[in-house]
Amino acid sequence: MKPKINIAIDGYSSCGKSTLARSVARELNYIYIDSGAMYRAVALFALHQGYIKPDGIIDEDGLVKALDLVLINFKYNTDAGQNETYLNGVNVEREIRSIQVSNYVSIISNIKEVRAKLVRLQKRIAEGKGVVMDGRDIGTVVIPDAELKFFMTAEIRIRAQRRYFELKSMGVETTVDEVLANISSRDEFDSTRANDPLKQATDAIVIDNSNLTIEEQFQFVMGQILKKIGLLEGVD
Ligand code: DC
């Protein structure tokens, strides 16, 4: 049997990390974990439960005390052909992509206790190997021993346009400028925050996909993965 490896995919907001991670996981028959969806689910919980006040002030203490009440899991939707995020038993896959959640998720993800809870969960999932996980700190904190790490980037205007079309297709009302402002402030915040900031792992393979098609990128990444698995097979 082929050895199963873990694959970490990190990078800036709206670089197509999920699209790549999902297709790689499907090709290899691995588990795909969207770690950003977990942070988004906590942000949604905070909005629903009033830990984010209408004036935008966040009741961090209240949220931290309530964290034990946050249950996040993924279920495979056969019609959509992908995992969907559940918060306390409710499918929130669409709601967690709203601009409102996007506007708060970076701040929520900088709360130490939120990260501790989600990182613990993510590490446990990765223990079984055969996982493709995307996020900001996967190669540096969650699976530092992942056999393969990719770090994705692309020009910000290209990313904003791609995300705008994606949101539009999901029926979310927004504009390219609004999306660009959100991406830009999240990049800045995620890269400079105190806790587990977005950082390229020293052993990550960098992919700038500004001028790559989804297919070209997929082929490149699969080439790297098959090479790695082949090397490990040789070692076994
Ligand atoms: O991947 P995404 O854009 O859905 O992630 C939403 C936010 O969650 C992102 O702005 C930062 C945070 N995040 C994080 O801090 N660590 C991760 N591993 C994944 C996401």
Short mmCIF file of C-alpha atoms and ligand atoms in Angstrom, two decimals:
data_model
loop_
_atom_site.label_atom_id
_atom_site.label_comp_id
_atom_site.label_asym_id
_atom_site.label_seq_id
_atom_site.Cartn_x
_atom_site.Cartn_y
_atom_site.Cartn_z
CA MET A 1 0.00 0.00 0.00
CA LYS A 2 1.20 3.52 -0.77
CA PRO A 3 2.36 5.45 2.32
CA LYS A 4 -0.11 8.18 3.38
CA ILE A 5 1.32 11.61 3.97
CA ASN A 6 0.04 14.92 5.36
CA ILE A 7 -0.05 17.96 3.10
CA ALA A 8 -0.12 21.51 4.51
CA ILE A 9 -1.32 24.37 2.30
CA ASP A 10 -0.92 27.89 3.69
CA GLY A 11 -1.09 31.32 2.17
CA TYR A 12 -2.79 34.65 1.82
CA SER A 13 -6.57 35.14 1.77
CA SER A 14 -8.43 34.11 -1.39
CA CYS A 15 -5.48 32.47 -3.13
CA GLY A 16 -7.51 29.42 -4.07
CA LYS A 17 -6.11 27.30 -1.24
CA SER A 18 -9.41 25.47 -0.69
CA THR A 19 -9.93 24.78 -4.40
CA LEU A 20 -6.47 23.26 -4.65
CA ALA A 21 -6.65 21.37 -1.34
CA ARG A 22 -10.08 19.93 -2.16
CA SER A 23 -9.06 18.65 -5.59
CA VAL A 24 -5.80 17.18 -4.29
CA ALA A 25 -7.67 15.39 -1.47
CA ARG A 26 -10.20 14.02 -3.97
CA GLU A 27 -7.45 12.78 -6.30
CA LEU A 28 -5.59 11.01 -3.48
CA ASN A 29 -8.69 9.89 -1.60
CA TYR A 30 -7.46 11.88 1.43
CA ILE A 31 -9.43 13.90 4.01
CA TYR A 32 -9.71 17.61 3.25
CA ILE A 33 -9.84 20.00 6.20
CA ASP A 34 -10.63 23.69 5.68
CA SER A 35 -9.19 25.15 8.90
CA GLY A 36 -10.40 28.65 7.99
CA ALA A 37 -13.98 27.33 8.05
CA MET A 38 -13.45 26.44 11.72
CA TYR A 39 -12.37 30.01 12.60
CA ARG A 40 -15.30 31.30 10.57
CA ALA A 41 -17.68 29.04 12.51
CA VAL A 42 -16.41 30.46 15.82
CA ALA A 43 -16.88 34.00 14.45
CA LEU A 44 -20.43 33.10 13.43
CA PHE A 45 -21.08 31.66 16.89
CA ALA A 46 -19.80 34.92 18.43
CA LEU A 47 -22.12 36.95 16.18
CA HIS A 48 -25.15 34.75 16.92
CA GLN A 49 -24.56 34.70 20.68
CA GLY A 50 -23.95 38.44 20.99
CA TYR A 51 -20.24 38.25 21.81
CA ILE A 52 -19.74 40.68 18.94
CA LYS A 53 -21.71 43.79 19.87
CA PRO A 54 -23.60 45.84 17.27
CA ASP A 55 -20.88 48.53 17.61
CA GLY A 56 -18.24 45.92 16.70
CA ILE A 57 -16.79 45.60 20.21
CA ILE A 58 -15.91 41.98 21.05
CA ASP A 59 -16.64 40.44 24.44
CA GLU A 60 -13.54 38.24 24.43
CA ASP A 61 -13.95 36.98 27.99
CA GLY A 62 -17.55 35.96 27.34
CA LEU A 63 -16.62 34.17 24.13
CA VAL A 64 -13.69 32.34 25.73
CA LYS A 65 -15.94 31.15 28.59
CA ALA A 66 -18.50 29.87 26.07
CA LEU A 67 -15.98 28.03 23.86
CA ASP A 68 -16.88 24.65 25.31
CA LEU A 69 -20.32 25.13 23.77
CA VAL A 70 -18.85 25.37 20.27
CA LEU A 71 -18.99 22.08 18.44
CA ILE A 72 -17.61 22.11 14.91
CA ASN A 73 -17.59 19.22 12.50
CA PHE A 74 -17.64 18.49 8.78
CA LYS A 75 -20.04 16.28 6.86
CA TYR A 76 -19.70 15.18 3.27
CA ASN A 77 -22.47 16.47 1.00
CA THR A 78 -22.72 13.98 -1.85
CA ASP A 79 -24.73 16.39 -4.06
CA ALA A 80 -22.19 19.20 -3.69
CA GLY A 81 -19.33 16.66 -3.74
CA GLN A 82 -17.62 18.34 -0.80
CA ASN A 83 -17.34 18.59 2.98
CA GLU A 84 -19.61 21.14 4.61
CA THR A 85 -19.16 22.87 7.95
CA TYR A 86 -21.55 22.28 10.85
CA LEU A 87 -21.79 24.44 13.95
CA ASN A 88 -23.60 22.72 16.82
CA GLY A 89 -25.36 20.41 14.39
CA VAL A 90 -26.45 23.12 11.94
CA ASN A 91 -25.06 23.40 8.40
CA VAL A 92 -23.42 26.84 8.28
CA GLU A 93 -21.36 26.35 5.11
CA ARG A 94 -22.98 29.32 3.34
CA GLU A 95 -23.38 31.61 6.31
CA ILE A 96 -19.70 31.44 7.31
CA ARG A 97 -18.72 32.91 3.90
CA SER A 98 -20.69 36.15 4.44
CA ILE A 99 -18.85 39.46 4.41
CA GLN A 100 -19.98 40.04 8.00
CA VAL A 101 -18.19 36.88 9.17
CA SER A 102 -15.18 37.72 6.95
CA ASN A 103 -14.94 41.13 8.61
CA TYR A 104 -14.62 39.66 12.11
CA VAL A 105 -12.90 36.33 11.56
CA SER A 106 -9.32 37.66 11.69
CA ILE A 107 -9.91 39.32 15.07
CA ILE A 108 -11.62 36.21 16.43
CA SER A 109 -8.79 34.02 15.17
CA ASN A 110 -6.25 36.07 17.12
CA ILE A 111 -7.81 35.03 20.45
CA LYS A 112 -5.33 32.64 22.08
CA GLU A 113 -7.96 30.31 23.52
CA VAL A 114 -9.81 30.06 20.19
CA ARG A 115 -6.59 29.05 18.46
CA ALA A 116 -5.69 26.57 21.20
CA LYS A 117 -9.06 24.84 20.84
CA LEU A 118 -9.00 24.65 17.04
CA VAL A 119 -5.32 23.76 16.72
CA ARG A 120 -5.85 20.88 19.18
CA LEU A 121 -8.71 19.60 17.04
CA GLN A 122 -6.75 20.02 13.79
CA LYS A 123 -3.69 18.21 15.19
CA ARG A 124 -5.90 15.31 16.28
CA ILE A 125 -7.40 15.01 12.79
CA ALA A 126 -3.92 15.02 11.22
CA GLU A 127 -2.66 12.22 13.48
CA GLY A 128 -4.24 9.60 11.21
CA LYS A 129 -2.28 10.88 8.13
CA GLY A 130 -3.84 11.14 4.69
CA VAL A 131 -4.93 14.73 5.39
CA VAL A 132 -4.79 17.82 3.20
CA MET A 133 -5.32 20.87 5.39
CA ASP A 134 -5.33 24.51 4.32
CA GLY A 135 -5.00 27.64 6.43
CA ARG A 136 -2.43 30.10 7.71
CA ASP A 137 -0.40 28.17 10.29
CA ILE A 138 -0.74 24.59 9.10
CA GLY A 139 2.87 24.07 8.03
CA THR A 140 4.30 26.07 10.94
CA VAL A 141 2.10 25.14 13.93
CA VAL A 142 -0.57 22.52 13.23
CA ILE A 143 1.44 19.96 11.22
CA PRO A 144 5.04 21.18 11.33
CA ASP A 145 6.09 17.62 10.41
CA ALA A 146 3.87 17.47 7.29
CA GLU A 147 5.69 15.61 4.54
CA LEU A 148 4.80 18.35 2.04
CA LYS A 149 4.07 22.04 2.54
CA PHE A 150 2.90 24.59 0.01
CA PHE A 151 2.69 28.35 0.47
CA MET A 152 0.35 30.13 -1.93
CA THR A 153 0.23 33.71 -3.06
CA ALA A 154 -1.13 35.82 -5.97
CA GLU A 155 -1.55 39.49 -6.85
CA ILE A 156 -4.21 41.05 -4.65
CA ARG A 157 -6.43 42.43 -7.44
CA ILE A 158 -6.55 39.03 -9.11
CA ARG A 159 -7.46 37.43 -5.79
CA ALA A 160 -10.22 39.98 -5.16
CA GLN A 161 -11.73 39.38 -8.58
CA ARG A 162 -11.70 35.62 -8.16
CA ARG A 163 -13.30 35.84 -4.71
CA TYR A 164 -15.91 38.31 -5.97
CA PHE A 165 -17.06 35.87 -8.68
CA GLU A 166 -17.09 33.02 -6.18
CA LEU A 167 -19.26 34.99 -3.73
CA LYS A 168 -21.51 36.15 -6.55
CA SER A 169 -22.09 32.58 -7.64
CA MET A 170 -23.09 31.80 -4.05
CA GLY A 171 -25.64 34.62 -4.18
CA VAL A 172 -23.66 36.91 -1.83
CA GLU A 173 -24.17 40.63 -2.60
CA THR A 174 -20.85 42.52 -2.70
CA THR A 175 -18.45 44.50 -4.92
CA VAL A 176 -14.84 43.87 -6.05
CA ASP A 177 -13.68 46.88 -4.00
CA GLU A 178 -15.39 45.64 -0.86
CA VAL A 179 -13.82 42.20 -1.30
CA LEU A 180 -10.39 43.75 -2.00
CA ALA A 181 -10.57 45.88 1.15
CA ASN A 182 -11.48 42.82 3.22
CA ILE A 183 -8.70 40.66 1.75
CA SER A 184 -6.12 43.38 2.17
CA SER A 185 -6.96 44.06 5.82
CA ARG A 186 -7.09 40.33 6.62
CA ASP A 187 -3.66 39.76 5.00
CA GLU A 188 -2.23 42.59 7.06
CA PHE A 189 -3.86 41.43 10.27
CA ASP A 190 -3.13 37.71 9.75
CA SER A 191 0.55 38.39 9.01
CA THR A 192 1.16 40.69 11.97
CA ARG A 193 -1.05 39.25 14.71
CA ALA A 194 0.47 38.14 18.00
CA ASN A 195 -0.65 34.51 17.92
CA ASP A 196 0.56 32.09 15.23
CA PRO A 197 0.77 34.71 12.43
CA LEU A 198 0.67 33.73 8.77
CA LYS A 199 4.23 32.79 7.96
CA GLN A 200 5.86 30.78 5.24
CA ALA A 201 7.40 27.58 6.62
CA THR A 202 11.09 27.45 5.71
CA ASP A 203 10.55 24.10 3.98
CA ALA A 204 7.42 25.16 2.03
CA ILE A 205 7.22 25.18 -1.76
CA VAL A 206 6.03 28.64 -2.84
CA ILE A 207 3.38 28.94 -5.55
CA ASP A 208 2.45 32.32 -7.04
CA ASN A 209 -0.66 31.46 -9.02
CA SER A 210 -1.36 34.94 -10.48
CA ASN A 211 -0.73 33.57 -13.97
CA LEU A 212 -1.52 29.90 -13.47
CA THR A 213 -4.75 28.15 -14.31
CA ILE A 214 -6.34 25.92 -11.69
CA GLU A 215 -5.37 22.91 -13.81
CA GLU A 216 -1.72 23.99 -14.22
CA GLN A 217 -1.42 24.52 -10.49
CA PHE A 218 -3.06 21.17 -9.75
CA GLN A 219 -0.69 19.35 -12.11
CA PHE A 220 2.36 21.01 -10.55
CA VAL A 221 1.26 20.16 -7.01
CA MET A 222 0.30 16.57 -7.88
CA GLY A 223 3.73 16.16 -9.50
CA GLN A 224 5.39 17.21 -6.23
CA ILE A 225 3.15 14.92 -4.18
CA LEU A 226 3.67 11.84 -6.34
CA LYS A 227 7.42 12.46 -6.30
CA LYS A 228 7.37 12.64 -2.49
CA ILE A 229 5.22 9.51 -2.11
CA GLY A 230 7.49 7.69 -4.58
CA LEU A 231 10.56 8.63 -2.51
CA LEU A 232 8.90 7.43 0.70
CA GLU A 233 7.89 4.17 -0.99
CA GLY A 234 11.53 3.66 -1.87
CA VAL A 235 12.44 4.13 1.79
CA ASP A 236 9.80 1.69 3.14
O1 DC B 1 -9.05 30.58 4.82
P1 DC B 1 -10.13 31.61 5.20
O2 DC B 1 -10.00 32.90 4.46
O3 DC B 1 -11.50 31.04 5.15
O4 DC B 1 -9.80 31.94 6.75
C1 DC B 1 -10.56 32.86 7.48
C2 DC B 1 -9.70 33.51 8.56
O5 DC B 1 -9.38 32.55 9.57
C3 DC B 1 -8.37 34.10 8.12
O6 DC B 1 -8.50 35.46 7.79
C4 DC B 1 -7.46 33.90 9.30
C5 DC B 1 -8.07 32.77 10.07
N1 DC B 1 -7.32 31.53 9.97
C6 DC B 1 -6.30 31.32 10.86
O7 DC B 1 -6.01 32.20 11.66
N2 DC B 1 -5.61 30.16 10.87
C7 DC B 1 -5.91 29.19 10.00
N3 DC B 1 -5.23 28.04 10.03
C8 DC B 1 -6.95 29.38 9.05
C9 DC B 1 -7.62 30.57 9.05
#
